[in-house]
Tab-separated table of C-alpha atoms in Angstrom:
chain	number	residue	atom	x	y	z
G	12	MET	CA	31.729	-94.587	52.905
G	13	ASP	CA	28.164	-94.877	53.190
G	14	GLU	CA	25.849	-92.248	52.183
G	15	VAL	CA	25.087	-90.889	55.263
G	16	GLU	CA	28.857	-90.231	56.174
G	17	VAL	CA	29.375	-88.527	53.075
G	18	VAL	CA	26.715	-86.024	53.714
G	19	VAL	CA	27.633	-85.519	57.350
G	20	ALA	CA	31.203	-84.793	56.106
G	21	HIS	CA	30.026	-82.203	53.800
G	22	SER	CA	27.380	-80.493	56.023
G	23	GLU	CA	30.804	-79.780	58.333
G	24	ARG	CA	32.769	-77.973	55.650
G	25	ALA	CA	29.416	-75.818	54.732
G	26	ILE	CA	29.356	-71.919	55.691
G	27	ALA	CA	27.249	-71.026	58.316
G	28	LEU	CA	24.164	-68.917	57.182
G	29	PRO	CA	23.967	-65.469	58.763
G	30	PRO	CA	21.840	-64.732	61.476
G	31	VAL	CA	19.756	-62.350	59.537
G	32	ASP	CA	18.351	-62.580	56.271
G	33	PRO	CA	19.587	-60.438	53.682
G	34	PRO	CA	17.343	-57.842	52.287
G	35	ARG	CA	14.869	-58.797	49.468
G	36	TRP	CA	14.463	-55.349	48.075
G	37	TRP	CA	17.222	-53.032	46.454
G	38	ARG	CA	16.671	-48.940	46.357
G	39	PHE	CA	18.616	-46.537	44.357
G	40	ALA	CA	17.846	-43.018	43.334
G	41	THR	CA	18.463	-42.034	39.563
G	42	ARG	CA	17.550	-39.173	37.224
G	43	ILE	CA	15.168	-39.940	34.156
G	44	SER	CA	17.245	-39.652	30.837
G	45	ARG	CA	15.243	-38.808	27.435
G	46	ASP	CA	14.921	-42.420	26.615
G	47	HIS	CA	12.529	-42.766	29.673
G	48	TYR	CA	13.742	-45.940	31.078
G	49	ILE	CA	15.893	-47.353	33.978
G	50	ARG	CA	18.013	-49.904	34.232
G	51	VAL	CA	17.530	-52.418	37.020
G	52	ASP	CA	20.303	-55.355	36.842
G	53	THR	CA	21.087	-55.794	32.986
G	54	CYS	CA	16.691	-55.255	31.933
G	55	ASP	CA	15.473	-51.751	31.138
G	56	TYR	CA	12.082	-50.726	32.575
G	57	SER	CA	9.620	-47.800	31.160
G	58	VAL	CA	8.801	-44.966	32.995
G	59	HIS	CA	6.454	-42.222	32.327
G	60	PRO	CA	7.976	-39.387	29.872
G	61	LEU	CA	6.489	-36.731	31.788
G	62	ALA	CA	9.223	-37.778	34.302
G	63	ILE	CA	12.168	-37.130	32.042
G	64	GLY	CA	14.764	-35.025	33.550
G	65	LYS	CA	13.743	-35.459	37.128
G	66	LYS	CA	14.903	-37.467	40.067
G	67	VAL	CA	13.364	-40.650	41.005
G	68	GLN	CA	13.442	-43.348	43.498
G	69	VAL	CA	13.725	-46.965	42.336
G	70	ARG	CA	12.688	-49.696	44.788
G	71	THR	CA	12.720	-53.127	43.460
G	72	ASP	CA	12.373	-56.479	45.197
G	73	THR	CA	12.179	-60.108	43.889
G	74	ASP	CA	8.382	-59.298	42.461
G	75	GLU	CA	8.281	-55.736	41.506
G	76	VAL	CA	10.198	-52.391	40.288
G	77	ILE	CA	8.688	-49.258	41.259
G	78	VAL	CA	9.524	-45.969	40.295
G	79	THR	CA	8.474	-42.730	42.591
G	80	LEU	CA	9.598	-39.186	42.321
G	81	THR	CA	11.830	-37.933	45.010
G	82	PRO	CA	9.823	-34.871	46.010
G	83	GLY	CA	6.426	-35.732	46.689
G	84	GLY	CA	6.615	-39.616	46.089
G	85	ALA	CA	4.266	-39.663	43.199
G	86	GLU	CA	4.407	-43.287	41.086
G	87	VAL	CA	5.693	-43.187	37.743
G	88	ALA	CA	6.344	-46.843	36.877
G	89	ARG	CA	5.165	-50.078	38.240
G	90	HIS	CA	6.692	-53.286	36.662
G	91	SER	CA	6.915	-56.902	37.243
G	92	ARG	CA	10.193	-57.807	37.776
G	93	CYS	CA	11.937	-59.324	34.539
G	94	TRP	CA	14.641	-62.377	35.758
G	95	ALA	CA	15.881	-62.714	32.151
G	96	LYS	CA	18.816	-60.746	30.774
G	97	GLN	CA	18.764	-57.744	28.672
G	98	GLN	CA	15.107	-57.367	28.267
G	99	THR	CA	13.330	-54.064	27.425
G	100	ILE	CA	9.850	-53.938	29.526
G	101	THR	CA	7.646	-51.332	28.100
G	102	ASP	CA	4.018	-50.099	29.622
G	103	PRO	CA	1.701	-49.458	26.693
G	104	VAL	CA	0.424	-46.568	28.257
G	105	HIS	CA	4.053	-45.180	28.749
G	106	ALA	CA	4.742	-45.745	24.771
G	107	ARG	CA	1.513	-44.078	24.059
G	108	ALA	CA	2.504	-41.133	26.196
G	109	ALA	CA	5.864	-40.900	24.564
G	110	ALA	CA	4.257	-40.765	20.993
G	111	LEU	CA	2.144	-38.173	21.726
G	112	LEU	CA	4.885	-35.972	23.652
G	113	ARG	CA	6.882	-36.673	20.232
G	114	GLY	CA	3.949	-35.534	18.421
G	115	ASP	CA	3.594	-32.297	20.415
G	116	TYR	CA	7.095	-31.564	20.130
G	117	ARG	CA	7.596	-31.885	16.281
G	118	HIS	CA	4.476	-29.624	15.853
G	119	HIS	CA	5.985	-26.948	18.334
G	120	GLN	CA	9.125	-27.481	16.261
G	121	ALA	CA	7.485	-26.899	12.838
G	122	SER	CA	5.383	-23.905	14.153
G	123	ARG	CA	8.794	-22.142	15.578
G	124	ALA	CA	10.174	-23.020	12.146
G	125	LEU	CA	7.261	-21.131	10.247
G	126	ALA	CA	7.497	-18.231	12.256
G	127	ALA	CA	11.261	-17.789	12.064
G	128	ARG	CA	10.721	-17.863	7.863
G	129	GLN	CA	7.885	-15.234	8.188
G	130	ALA	CA	10.329	-13.195	10.657
G	131	GLY	CA	12.995	-13.897	8.246
G	132	THR	CA	10.716	-12.918	4.888
G	133	ALA	CA	9.719	-9.625	6.508
G	134	ALA	CA	13.444	-8.856	7.211
G	135	ALA	CA	14.309	-9.787	3.763
G	136	ALA	CA	12.105	-7.017	2.360
G	137	ASP	CA	14.346	-4.536	4.131
G	138	LEU	CA	17.211	-5.584	2.219
G	139	VAL	CA	18.745	-3.811	-0.328
G	140	GLU	CA	18.726	-5.376	-3.711
G	141	VAL	CA	22.062	-5.711	-5.418
G	142	GLU	CA	22.742	-6.450	-9.204
G	143	GLN	CA	23.815	-10.233	-9.881
G	144	ARG	CA	26.396	-10.626	-12.933
G	145	GLN	CA	26.056	-13.844	-14.916
G	146	LEU	CA	28.854	-16.265	-14.100
G	147	ASP	CA	30.077	-16.553	-17.698
G	148	SER	CA	31.680	-13.035	-17.526
G	149	TYR	CA	33.881	-14.110	-14.912
G	150	ASP	CA	35.318	-17.132	-16.886
G	151	ARG	CA	35.643	-14.355	-19.869
G	152	MET	CA	37.234	-12.207	-18.111
G	153	PHE	CA	39.930	-14.474	-16.771
G	154	THR	CA	40.131	-16.728	-20.113
G	155	LEU	CA	38.953	-19.725	-18.891
G	156	ILE	CA	36.367	-19.803	-22.148
G	157	GLU	CA	36.545	-18.507	-25.879
G	158	GLY	CA	36.387	-14.751	-25.824
G	159	GLY	CA	38.209	-13.725	-23.090
G	160	GLY	CA	41.208	-11.986	-22.460
G	161	GLY	CA	40.209	-8.581	-21.756
G	162	HIS	CA	38.185	-7.404	-25.086
G	163	ASP	CA	34.809	-8.485	-26.165
G	164	GLU	CA	35.763	-9.020	-30.026
G	165	PRO	CA	37.149	-12.204	-30.903
G	166	GLU	CA	40.912	-11.932	-32.282
G	167	VAL	CA	41.149	-11.782	-36.253
G	168	SER	CA	43.892	-13.719	-37.463
């Protein structure tokens, strides 16, 4: 068989292409988790951290990944599509915003803890003071150390 006959024989066995091209885009809806990333295929793409907890629409094609808020359509992320496997793509603006929000959260937590301590100090001032016994007195009472056994004087032999 010459080369032309092999090509013709192979093309007769090939499956015909569908009459319509498959779509070049993919859409899905999700809610942004605390780590402010969405996964497309095997890659993670950052989303602005102010979108955490909100529903978004993710639209991707062969070139871009675009994330918009579901009610309103405000864009919260736009990335070039990465075709490598298991990559994390982070926009520097998203990283800075996340760092600022984490700092604000830590400051807020510290303020709340300080307020709770100050409120606890005020509540502690209202408590009744109770006498505290030395711990070794219990040891003597239960004869765990010398001098115990119910009387204060050591036994004479």
